[in-house]
Short mmCIF file of C-alpha atoms in Angstrom, two decimals:
data_model
loop_
_atom_site.label_atom_id
_atom_site.label_comp_id
_atom_site.label_asym_id
_atom_site.label_seq_id
_atom_site.Cartn_x
_atom_site.Cartn_y
_atom_site.Cartn_z
CA MET N 1 -62.70 1.57 -10.74
CA LEU N 2 -64.70 -0.82 -8.59
CA ARG N 3 -64.05 -4.51 -9.25
CA HIS N 4 -66.17 -7.54 -8.36
CA ASN N 5 -63.70 -8.97 -5.88
CA ASN N 6 -66.22 -9.40 -3.02
CA PRO N 7 -69.23 -11.65 -3.70
CA HIS N 8 -71.15 -10.14 -0.77
CA LEU N 9 -70.81 -6.55 -2.07
CA ASP N 10 -73.07 -5.07 -4.79
CA THR N 11 -70.49 -2.94 -6.55
CA ARG N 12 -72.87 -1.61 -9.20
CA ARG N 13 -75.23 -0.28 -6.59
CA LEU N 14 -72.35 1.19 -4.58
CA GLY N 15 -70.91 2.91 -7.68
CA LYS N 16 -74.27 4.39 -8.60
CA TYR N 17 -74.65 5.73 -5.06
CA ILE N 18 -71.19 7.34 -5.18
CA ARG N 19 -71.90 9.05 -8.53
CA GLN N 20 -75.18 10.44 -7.25
CA ARG N 21 -73.57 11.88 -4.15
CA SER N 22 -70.75 13.36 -6.25
CA GLU N 23 -73.15 15.08 -8.68
CA ALA N 24 -75.22 16.46 -5.83
CA ALA N 25 -72.18 17.86 -4.01
CA GLU N 26 -71.61 21.60 -4.05
CA THR N 27 -68.57 23.16 -5.72
CA PRO N 28 -65.83 23.56 -3.07
CA PRO N 29 -64.89 27.13 -2.17
CA ALA N 30 -61.76 28.66 -3.70
CA TRP N 31 -58.56 27.78 -1.91
CA PRO N 32 -57.04 30.99 -0.50
CA GLY N 33 -53.51 29.58 -0.72
CA GLU N 34 -53.71 28.98 -4.48
CA ALA N 35 -51.74 32.08 -5.45
CA ARG N 36 -49.14 31.55 -2.74
CA TRP N 37 -48.75 27.93 -3.82
CA ARG N 38 -48.13 28.96 -7.44
CA GLU N 39 -45.55 31.57 -6.41
CA SER N 40 -43.74 29.11 -4.16
CA LEU N 41 -42.96 26.87 -7.17
CA GLN N 42 -40.45 29.51 -8.42
CA GLY N 43 -41.38 29.22 -12.10
CA ARG N 44 -42.04 25.51 -12.12
CA ALA N 45 -44.75 25.06 -14.76
CA VAL N 46 -47.49 22.70 -13.52
CA GLU N 47 -51.21 22.38 -13.83
CA LEU N 48 -53.40 22.36 -10.77
CA GLY N 49 -55.88 19.73 -9.84
CA ALA N 50 -55.08 16.11 -10.68
CA SER N 51 -51.56 16.96 -11.97
CA ARG N 52 -50.52 18.83 -8.85
CA GLN N 53 -48.42 15.95 -7.57
CA ARG N 54 -46.48 15.38 -10.82
CA GLY N 55 -45.48 18.86 -11.90
CA SER N 56 -42.57 18.86 -14.43
CA PHE N 57 -39.76 21.37 -14.88
CA PRO N 58 -39.96 23.59 -17.98
CA VAL N 59 -37.52 23.12 -20.87
CA ALA N 60 -35.66 25.89 -22.70
CA ASP N 61 -35.58 24.50 -26.27
CA TYR N 62 -36.23 21.47 -28.47
CA ALA N 63 -32.93 19.79 -27.62
CA ALA N 64 -33.63 20.09 -23.88
CA LEU N 65 -37.08 18.59 -24.49
CA LEU N 66 -35.59 15.48 -26.11
CA GLY N 67 -33.08 15.15 -23.25
CA ARG N 68 -35.62 15.02 -20.42
CA PRO N 69 -36.71 11.75 -18.71
CA ASP N 70 -39.80 10.05 -20.16
CA SER N 71 -42.23 11.51 -17.63
CA ASP N 72 -41.00 15.12 -17.99
CA PHE N 73 -40.68 14.73 -21.77
CA LEU N 74 -44.29 13.62 -22.03
CA ASP N 75 -45.64 16.47 -19.85
CA ASN N 76 -43.66 19.13 -21.74
CA ALA N 77 -44.59 17.66 -25.15
CA TYR N 78 -48.32 17.82 -24.34
CA ARG N 79 -47.94 21.32 -22.89
CA HIS N 80 -46.20 22.76 -25.98
CA LEU N 81 -48.08 20.83 -28.70
CA VAL N 82 -51.53 20.27 -27.20
CA GLY N 83 -51.71 23.04 -24.62
CA ARG N 84 -52.42 20.81 -21.63
CA LEU N 85 -51.08 17.93 -19.60
CA PRO N 86 -51.99 14.38 -20.60
CA ASP N 87 -54.78 12.67 -18.71
CA ASP N 88 -54.12 9.40 -16.92
CA GLU N 89 -55.11 7.18 -19.86
CA GLU N 90 -52.99 9.13 -22.34
CA ARG N 91 -50.10 9.25 -19.97
CA HIS N 92 -50.06 5.50 -19.31
CA HIS N 93 -50.48 4.67 -23.02
CA ASP N 94 -47.72 6.99 -24.22
CA LEU N 95 -45.30 6.02 -21.46
CA ALA N 96 -45.81 2.35 -22.34
CA GLN N 97 -45.00 3.10 -26.00
CA LEU N 98 -41.88 5.07 -25.07
CA MET N 99 -40.69 2.23 -22.85
CA ALA N 100 -41.39 -0.20 -25.75
CA GLY N 101 -38.95 1.74 -27.99
CA LEU N 102 -41.12 4.29 -29.80
CA PRO N 103 -38.84 7.17 -30.99
CA ARG N 104 -39.65 10.45 -29.32
CA GLU N 105 -39.82 12.32 -32.66
CA ARG N 106 -42.66 10.02 -33.82
CA LEU N 107 -44.60 10.72 -30.64
CA LEU N 108 -44.15 14.48 -31.21
CA LEU N 109 -45.41 14.11 -34.80
CA ARG N 110 -48.47 12.24 -33.56
CA LEU N 111 -49.26 14.95 -30.99
CA ALA N 112 -48.74 17.72 -33.57
CA SER N 113 -51.14 16.00 -36.02
CA ARG N 114 -54.07 15.99 -33.58
CA GLY N 115 -55.11 19.47 -34.61
CA GLU N 116 -55.87 20.52 -31.04
CA HIS N 117 -55.14 23.98 -29.72
CA GLY N 118 -51.32 24.27 -29.40
CA GLY N 119 -49.46 25.56 -26.40
CA ASP N 120 -46.70 28.14 -26.16
CA GLU N 121 -44.00 28.14 -28.85
CA LEU N 122 -40.80 26.29 -27.96
CA PRO N 123 -37.54 27.40 -29.60
CA GLY N 124 -36.43 24.89 -32.20
CA LEU N 125 -39.67 22.87 -32.04
CA ALA N 126 -40.88 23.71 -35.57
CA ARG N 127 -37.52 22.86 -37.13
CA GLY N 128 -37.34 19.62 -35.12
CA LEU N 129 -40.83 18.57 -36.24
CA SER N 130 -39.93 19.35 -39.85
CA ARG N 131 -36.84 17.18 -39.65
CA ALA N 132 -38.88 14.41 -37.97
CA ARG N 133 -41.41 14.46 -40.83
CA TRP N 134 -38.58 13.82 -43.32
CA MET N 135 -37.05 11.14 -41.10
CA TYR N 136 -40.29 9.17 -40.79
CA HIS N 137 -41.73 9.82 -44.26
CA PRO N 138 -43.29 6.58 -45.59
CA ARG N 139 -41.16 6.61 -48.78
CA ILE N 140 -37.88 8.42 -48.12
CA GLY N 141 -37.69 8.28 -44.32
CA ARG N 142 -35.33 5.31 -44.24
CA GLY N 143 -32.83 7.01 -46.55
CA VAL N 144 -33.00 10.24 -44.57
CA ARG N 145 -32.31 8.37 -41.34
CA TRP N 146 -29.38 6.56 -42.97
CA LEU N 147 -27.93 9.87 -44.20
CA LEU N 148 -28.29 11.50 -40.78
CA GLY N 149 -26.67 8.46 -39.16
CA ALA N 150 -23.73 8.73 -41.56
CA LEU N 151 -23.32 12.42 -40.66
CA ARG N 152 -23.34 11.49 -36.99
CA LEU N 153 -20.64 8.86 -37.65
CA ASP N 154 -18.49 11.50 -39.36
CA ARG N 155 -18.85 13.79 -36.36
CA LEU N 156 -18.06 10.89 -34.03
CA ARG N 157 -14.98 10.04 -36.11
CA GLU N 158 -13.80 13.65 -35.88
CA ARG N 159 -14.26 13.61 -32.11
CA LEU N 160 -12.35 10.33 -31.84
CA ASP N 161 -9.51 11.75 -33.94
CA GLN N 162 -9.40 14.85 -31.76
CA THR N 163 -9.34 12.71 -28.61
CA ALA N 164 -6.55 10.55 -30.06
CA ARG N 165 -4.47 13.65 -30.87
CA LEU N 166 -5.00 14.93 -27.34
CA GLN N 167 -3.98 11.59 -25.83
CA ASP N 168 -0.88 11.50 -28.05
CA THR N 169 0.10 14.96 -26.84
CA ARG N 170 -0.31 13.87 -23.24
CA TYR N 171 1.68 10.70 -23.93
CA GLN N 172 4.55 12.71 -25.41
CA ALA N 173 4.52 15.00 -22.36
CA LEU N 174 4.68 11.97 -20.05
CA LEU N 175 7.58 10.53 -22.06
CA GLU N 176 9.42 13.80 -21.72
CA MET N 177 8.86 13.77 -17.95
CA LEU N 178 10.12 10.17 -17.77
CA ARG N 179 13.24 11.11 -19.73
CA GLU N 180 13.92 13.97 -17.33
CA GLN N 181 13.46 11.66 -14.34
CA GLY N 182 15.81 9.13 -15.94
CA GLU N 183 18.46 11.80 -16.43
CA ARG N 184 18.11 12.84 -12.78
CA ILE N 185 18.45 9.22 -11.63
CA ASN N 186 21.55 8.76 -13.79
CA ALA N 187 23.05 11.94 -12.34
CA LEU N 188 22.37 10.71 -8.79
CA GLU N 189 23.93 7.33 -9.57
CA ASP N 190 27.01 9.06 -11.00
CA GLU N 191 27.25 11.17 -7.85
CA GLN N 192 26.90 8.04 -5.70
CA ARG N 193 29.73 6.31 -7.61
CA ARG N 194 31.90 9.40 -7.23
CA LEU N 195 31.29 9.51 -3.47
CA MET N 196 32.07 5.79 -3.15
CA ALA N 197 35.33 6.31 -5.04
CA ASP N 198 36.21 9.21 -2.74
CA SER N 199 35.40 7.00 0.26
CA ARG N 200 37.70 4.25 -1.01
CA ARG N 201 40.53 6.72 -1.59
CA LEU N 202 40.03 8.13 1.91
CA CYS N 203 40.18 4.64 3.43
CA GLN N 204 43.38 3.95 1.51
CA ARG N 205 44.93 7.16 2.83
CA LEU N 206 43.92 6.28 6.40
CA ASP N 207 45.47 2.83 6.01
CA ALA N 208 48.67 4.43 4.75
CA LEU N 209 49.06 6.58 7.87
CA PRO N 210 51.89 5.57 10.22
CA ALA N 211 50.88 3.32 13.12
CA ASP N 212 52.17 5.89 15.61
CA ASP N 213 49.59 8.45 14.39
CA ALA N 214 46.63 6.15 14.98
CA PRO N 215 44.93 6.35 18.38
CA PRO N 216 45.38 3.20 20.47
CA PRO N 217 42.16 1.12 20.56
CA SER N 218 40.44 0.58 23.87
CA MET N 219 40.37 -3.16 24.28
CA ALA N 220 38.99 -3.15 27.81
CA PRO N 221 38.06 -0.66 30.53
CA ARG N 222 40.92 0.61 32.64
CA PRO N 223 41.16 -0.88 36.14
CA SER N 224 40.31 2.51 37.66
CA GLU N 225 37.07 2.80 35.62
CA PRO N 226 33.87 1.08 36.81
CA ALA N 227 32.39 -1.43 34.37
CA VAL N 228 28.81 -2.66 33.96
CA HIS N 229 27.62 -5.74 32.11
CA ALA N 230 25.30 -4.84 29.21
CA GLU N 231 23.01 -7.81 29.62
CA ALA N 232 21.41 -7.37 26.24
CA ALA N 233 24.69 -7.34 24.31
CA GLY N 234 26.58 -9.94 26.32
CA VAL N 235 29.69 -7.74 26.55
CA THR N 236 31.34 -5.49 29.14
CA VAL N 237 31.02 -1.75 28.48
CA PRO N 238 32.27 1.18 30.58
CA SER N 239 29.73 3.08 32.62
CA GLY N 240 29.64 5.61 35.40
CA GLY N 241 27.25 6.10 38.27
CA ARG N 242 24.59 3.74 39.56
CA LYS N 243 22.64 1.21 37.50
CA PRO N 244 18.84 1.31 37.18
CA PRO N 245 16.93 -1.69 38.58
CA GLN N 246 16.80 -4.65 36.17
CA GLN N 247 13.51 -6.04 37.52
CA ASP N 248 10.05 -4.59 38.09
CA ALA N 249 7.95 -4.93 41.24
CA THR N 250 6.83 -8.45 40.21
CA GLY N 251 10.40 -9.64 39.61
CA GLN N 252 10.17 -9.63 35.80
CA ASP N 253 13.53 -9.07 34.06
CA PHE N 254 13.69 -5.82 32.05
CA TYR N 255 15.39 -7.11 28.92
CA ARG N 256 13.33 -10.31 28.69
CA ALA N 257 10.18 -8.17 28.92
CA LEU N 258 11.57 -5.89 26.20
CA GLU N 259 12.30 -8.86 23.92
CA ALA N 260 8.84 -10.31 24.55
CA ARG N 261 7.26 -7.00 23.53
CA PHE N 262 9.28 -6.07 20.43
CA ARG N 263 11.29 -9.11 19.22
CA GLY N 264 8.47 -11.64 19.15
CA ALA N 265 7.51 -15.05 20.50
CA PRO N 266 10.26 -17.71 20.68
CA SER N 267 8.36 -19.93 18.22
CA ALA N 268 8.31 -17.13 15.63
CA ILE N 269 12.03 -16.45 16.10
CA THR N 270 12.82 -20.17 15.73
CA ALA N 271 10.90 -20.27 12.44
CA LEU N 272 12.95 -17.35 11.11
CA MET N 273 16.25 -18.91 12.24
CA ARG N 274 15.61 -22.09 10.24
CA GLU N 275 16.72 -20.29 7.09
CA HIS N 276 20.33 -20.44 8.39
CA LEU N 277 20.37 -24.24 8.77
CA PRO N 278 21.71 -24.92 5.21
CA GLU N 279 24.88 -22.93 6.02
CA VAL N 280 25.23 -24.82 9.31
CA HIS N 281 24.93 -28.26 7.69
CA SER N 282 27.38 -27.33 4.91
CA THR N 283 30.12 -26.19 7.34
CA VAL N 284 32.83 -28.88 7.27
CA PRO N 285 34.37 -28.32 10.75
CA LEU N 286 30.93 -28.72 12.35
CA ALA N 287 30.45 -32.02 10.53
CA GLU N 288 33.86 -33.10 11.83
CA GLY N 289 32.68 -32.58 15.43
CA LEU N 290 33.91 -29.09 16.34
CA PRO N 291 31.33 -27.13 18.38
CA LEU N 292 29.38 -23.97 17.55
CA LEU N 293 29.65 -20.98 19.90
CA ASP N 294 26.63 -18.67 20.05
CA LEU N 295 27.45 -15.22 21.46
CA GLY N 296 24.65 -13.45 23.34
CA CYS N 297 22.44 -16.54 23.13
CA GLY N 298 19.45 -14.76 24.72
CA ARG N 299 16.41 -16.96 25.23
CA GLY N 300 18.14 -19.94 23.55
CA GLU N 301 15.98 -20.33 20.42
CA TRP N 302 19.02 -20.91 18.18
CA LEU N 303 20.66 -23.39 20.58
CA ALA N 304 17.42 -25.36 20.92
CA LEU N 305 17.05 -25.53 17.13
CA LEU N 306 20.66 -26.74 16.73
CA ARG N 307 20.07 -29.44 19.34
CA GLN N 308 17.13 -30.69 17.28
CA GLU N 309 19.44 -30.81 14.22
CA GLY N 310 22.11 -32.77 16.11
CA ILE N 311 24.69 -29.96 16.12
CA ALA N 312 26.99 -29.60 19.15
CA ALA N 313 26.56 -26.00 20.35
CA ARG N 314 27.01 -23.89 23.46
CA GLY N 315 26.14 -20.28 24.26
CA VAL N 316 27.15 -17.39 26.50
CA ASP N 317 25.13 -14.46 27.77
CA LEU N 318 25.27 -11.85 30.54
CA ASN N 319 21.56 -11.92 31.35
CA ALA N 320 21.06 -14.12 34.43
CA ALA N 321 17.37 -14.69 33.65
CA ASN N 322 18.28 -15.97 30.16
CA ILE N 323 20.91 -18.29 31.61
CA ARG N 324 18.40 -19.77 34.07
CA ALA N 325 15.82 -20.25 31.29
CA GLY N 326 18.40 -21.90 29.02
CA ARG N 327 19.54 -24.33 31.71
CA GLU N 328 15.92 -25.24 32.44
CA GLN N 329 15.68 -26.29 28.78
CA GLY N 330 18.79 -28.44 29.15
CA LEU N 331 20.93 -26.17 26.95
CA GLU N 332 24.68 -25.71 27.46
CA VAL N 333 24.84 -22.02 28.40
CA ARG N 334 27.28 -20.02 30.54
CA TYR N 335 27.15 -16.66 32.23
CA GLN N 336 30.11 -15.06 30.45
CA ASP N 337 31.10 -12.01 28.43
CA ALA N 338 31.02 -12.65 24.66
CA LEU N 339 34.48 -11.25 23.98
CA ALA N 340 35.89 -13.11 26.97
CA ALA N 341 34.41 -16.38 25.68
CA LEU N 342 36.08 -15.86 22.32
CA CYS N 343 39.40 -14.91 23.89
CA ASP N 344 39.28 -18.03 26.09
CA SER N 345 38.74 -20.29 23.06
CA ALA N 346 41.83 -22.03 21.71
CA ASP N 347 43.07 -21.42 18.17
CA ALA N 348 41.06 -23.26 15.48
CA SER N 349 38.86 -24.88 18.14
CA LEU N 350 35.43 -23.81 16.87
CA GLY N 351 33.49 -24.96 13.84
CA MET N 352 31.20 -21.93 13.74
CA VAL N 353 30.60 -18.65 15.62
CA SER N 354 27.12 -17.11 15.56
CA ALA N 355 25.64 -13.95 17.05
CA PHE N 356 22.05 -12.83 16.51
CA HIS N 357 21.42 -9.11 17.07
CA LEU N 358 24.59 -8.66 19.09
CA VAL N 359 27.01 -6.60 16.99
CA GLU N 360 24.76 -3.51 17.02
CA HIS N 361 25.35 -3.38 20.81
CA LEU N 362 29.14 -3.02 20.39
CA ASP N 363 31.29 0.02 19.81
CA HIS N 364 33.79 0.06 16.95
CA ASP N 365 36.79 -1.32 18.88
CA GLN N 366 34.76 -4.13 20.44
CA LEU N 367 33.32 -5.09 17.06
CA ARG N 368 36.77 -5.27 15.44
CA LEU N 369 38.10 -7.30 18.36
CA LEU N 370 35.17 -9.72 18.08
CA LEU N 371 35.86 -10.29 14.35
CA HIS N 372 39.59 -10.74 15.00
CA GLU N 373 39.08 -13.25 17.82
CA ALA N 374 36.41 -15.14 15.87
CA HIS N 375 38.85 -15.49 12.97
CA ARG N 376 41.51 -16.86 15.31
CA ALA N 377 39.21 -19.27 17.16
CA LEU N 378 37.58 -20.74 14.04
CA ALA N 379 39.08 -23.75 12.38
CA PRO N 380 40.03 -23.43 8.67
CA GLY N 381 36.78 -23.60 6.74
CA GLY N 382 34.79 -22.53 9.81
CA ARG N 383 32.08 -19.92 9.37
CA LEU N 384 30.97 -16.72 11.06
CA LEU N 385 27.23 -15.88 11.14
CA LEU N 386 26.11 -12.43 12.31
CA GLU N 387 22.52 -11.19 12.09
CA THR N 388 21.73 -7.51 12.70
CA PRO N 389 19.05 -4.89 11.79
CA ASN N 390 19.24 -3.55 8.24
CA PRO N 391 19.57 0.27 8.24
CA GLN N 392 18.93 0.33 4.47
CA ASN N 393 15.27 -0.06 5.48
CA LEU N 394 14.53 3.55 6.44
CA ILE N 395 11.86 2.63 8.99
CA VAL N 396 14.27 0.24 10.72
CA GLY N 397 17.22 2.63 10.57
CA SER N 398 15.32 5.69 11.78
CA CYS N 399 12.78 4.22 14.23
CA ASN N 400 12.64 0.50 15.02
CA PHE N 401 16.39 0.24 15.69
CA TYR N 402 16.01 2.52 18.72
CA LEU N 403 13.30 0.42 20.37
CA ASP N 404 16.22 -1.29 22.16
CA PRO N 405 17.95 1.30 24.38
CA THR N 406 21.16 -0.77 24.50
CA HIS N 407 21.79 -0.45 20.75
CA VAL N 408 24.87 1.64 19.93
CA ARG N 409 24.54 2.41 16.21
CA PRO N 410 23.17 0.78 13.04
CA LEU N 411 25.73 -1.07 10.92
CA PRO N 412 25.45 -0.62 7.13
CA PRO N 413 25.92 -3.96 5.33
CA ASP N 414 28.84 -2.73 3.20
CA PHE N 415 30.72 -1.54 6.28
CA LEU N 416 30.30 -4.83 8.14
CA VAL N 417 31.42 -6.73 5.02
CA PHE N 418 34.53 -4.53 4.87
CA LEU N 419 35.35 -5.16 8.54
CA ALA N 420 35.04 -8.94 8.08
CA GLU N 421 37.26 -8.89 5.00
CA PHE N 422 39.79 -6.70 6.84
CA ALA N 423 39.85 -9.26 9.67
CA GLY N 424 40.91 -11.96 7.20
CA PHE N 425 37.65 -13.70 6.27
CA GLU N 426 36.86 -14.73 2.71
CA GLY N 427 33.60 -15.32 0.87
CA VAL N 428 32.02 -12.51 2.89
CA ALA N 429 28.43 -11.71 1.89
CA ALA N 430 25.52 -9.78 3.40
CA ARG N 431 22.21 -11.57 2.80
CA PRO N 432 18.99 -9.52 3.23
CA LEU N 433 16.35 -11.06 5.50
CA HIS N 434 12.76 -10.63 6.65
CA PRO N 435 11.16 -8.14 4.20
CA VAL N 436 7.89 -6.48 5.18
CA GLY N 437 4.78 -8.36 4.00
CA GLU N 438 3.36 -7.67 0.53
CA GLN N 439 0.10 -6.38 2.05
CA HIS N 440 1.93 -3.24 3.20
CA HIS N 441 3.59 -2.51 -0.16
CA LEU N 442 2.54 0.15 -2.68
CA HIS N 443 0.84 -1.84 -5.45
CA GLU N 444 1.78 0.43 -8.35
CA GLU N 445 3.87 -0.16 -11.46
CA SER N 446 6.10 2.91 -11.21
CA GLU N 447 9.72 3.68 -10.43
CA THR N 448 8.67 5.78 -7.41
CA ALA N 449 6.58 2.94 -5.93
CA ARG N 450 9.40 0.43 -6.55
CA ARG N 451 11.95 2.59 -4.75
CA LEU N 452 9.60 3.34 -1.84
CA ASN N 453 8.83 -0.38 -1.44
CA HIS N 454 12.59 -1.08 -1.40
CA TYR N 455 13.57 1.58 1.12
CA LEU N 456 10.47 1.48 3.38
CA TYR N 457 9.22 -2.12 3.15
CA GLY N 458 12.37 -4.00 2.16
CA PRO N 459 14.44 -6.44 4.28
CA GLN N 460 14.39 -5.51 7.97
CA ASP N 461 17.51 -7.53 8.87
CA TYR N 462 20.55 -8.95 7.13
CA ALA N 463 22.94 -11.80 7.87
CA LEU N 464 26.70 -11.58 7.42
CA LEU N 465 28.25 -14.89 6.33
CA ALA N 466 32.04 -15.23 6.29
CA THR N 467 34.49 -18.14 6.13
CA ARG N 468 37.98 -18.51 7.55
CA PRO N 469 40.30 -19.46 4.68
CA ALA N 470 41.37 -23.07 4.58
CA ALA N 471 45.04 -22.09 4.13
CA LEU N 472 45.72 -19.52 6.83
CA ASP N 473 48.38 -16.90 6.04
CA SER N 474 50.25 -16.62 9.34
CA GLN N 475 52.12 -13.52 8.23
CA ALA N 476 48.80 -11.75 7.48
CA LEU N 477 47.47 -12.87 10.86
CA ARG N 478 50.51 -11.42 12.68
CA THR N 479 50.15 -8.16 10.73
CA GLY N 480 46.45 -7.92 11.76
CA GLN N 481 47.34 -8.60 15.39
CA GLU N 482 49.97 -5.81 15.32
CA GLN N 483 47.43 -3.35 13.81
CA ASP N 484 44.80 -4.21 16.45
CA ALA N 485 47.32 -4.03 19.34
#
């Protein structure tokens, strides 16, 4: 429709001219592709001409008619009740009423009451129109609608009851599965307790064996065997053949480069070590002025932190680059074997002995000798602090532990606690450290997720804390020395 939106344009004259030209135009020839176009729709029922662009899909029955979108519903309703598609005015008017909330049954009743020539019969349409007449009868329509709504509520209630019974059945099945899993877990725990009891009995039998049957421990390499300093561990270990170069082409030390890559920046390591300061400050011999000896002091983060806290401490290491770096910081460090430093210490001359990530570099005999000498060199009430990777974390025990080629074997916490107690320490405890961040955990409330978070993302390290008894039993000490000899 032409509107008067241009004051310089005579719209009435232009409209009259357009109508004249349209009436004088000849009828266009038949379109040869009409039949092919109809066949290409594959049964899609549309009218040609003005409705060509809005063809609707046919419906199979009355229920499908009510379930179609407004546009398709309107086209199909006109087709089956009036025998044609709605024109533009009818279409816009009826769509507006449907969008305003007019029930579809009332629109069907209005189309059926026009008395125009009807279209093809739709299954269920006559029965649906009959029900709609009762629903919207001027006198009894409200009651009929209320009754039908009540019937629908009954059906809905039946469906809800059926769904509740189904959910209850599923819940019972889940409870049964949980009971079975609980029984399996209990059986595994019983088996674990049985194996631990067998292990304790085996250890008791081994302890009861005569001393002559036990193989003599190797305290040091024989004079005829070549020895090489394991710079990472700070101890002397036997080796044969030539050593690989310890520096690259630029002069960078191998083990310092390895620590920089996988252990972390010194500032991050210092932040983690601060959690051990309460044990340091509560150690009585340190407060009385006895020094702390750090074995395998590495880059000196622990010694620098102790200097800030006013604790007298010295360290030993067999990495020359670490010794140079420590002396540049003004730290008291010495190029010396860890076991040799302990053996050179006088009885009860140390307030504390610490070793961070050292014991995993030792074999069994060296580890037992280290614990024995630390017990001898510590003053009564002195403490031993050992930090090492936690093999209870499966990722650490199976992968990350072997990033350092100088590691010998992982040390389970219970085994290291046993060795410290066997060496004469008391108050021995293994404290878990450095769990994986929460962002990597499985965020599920299930037993499986809890166990996976514990074994995969739990503590990556642990610290062994042990104290030399205040009243030393000399007879027990002599017995331990005879067993280790």
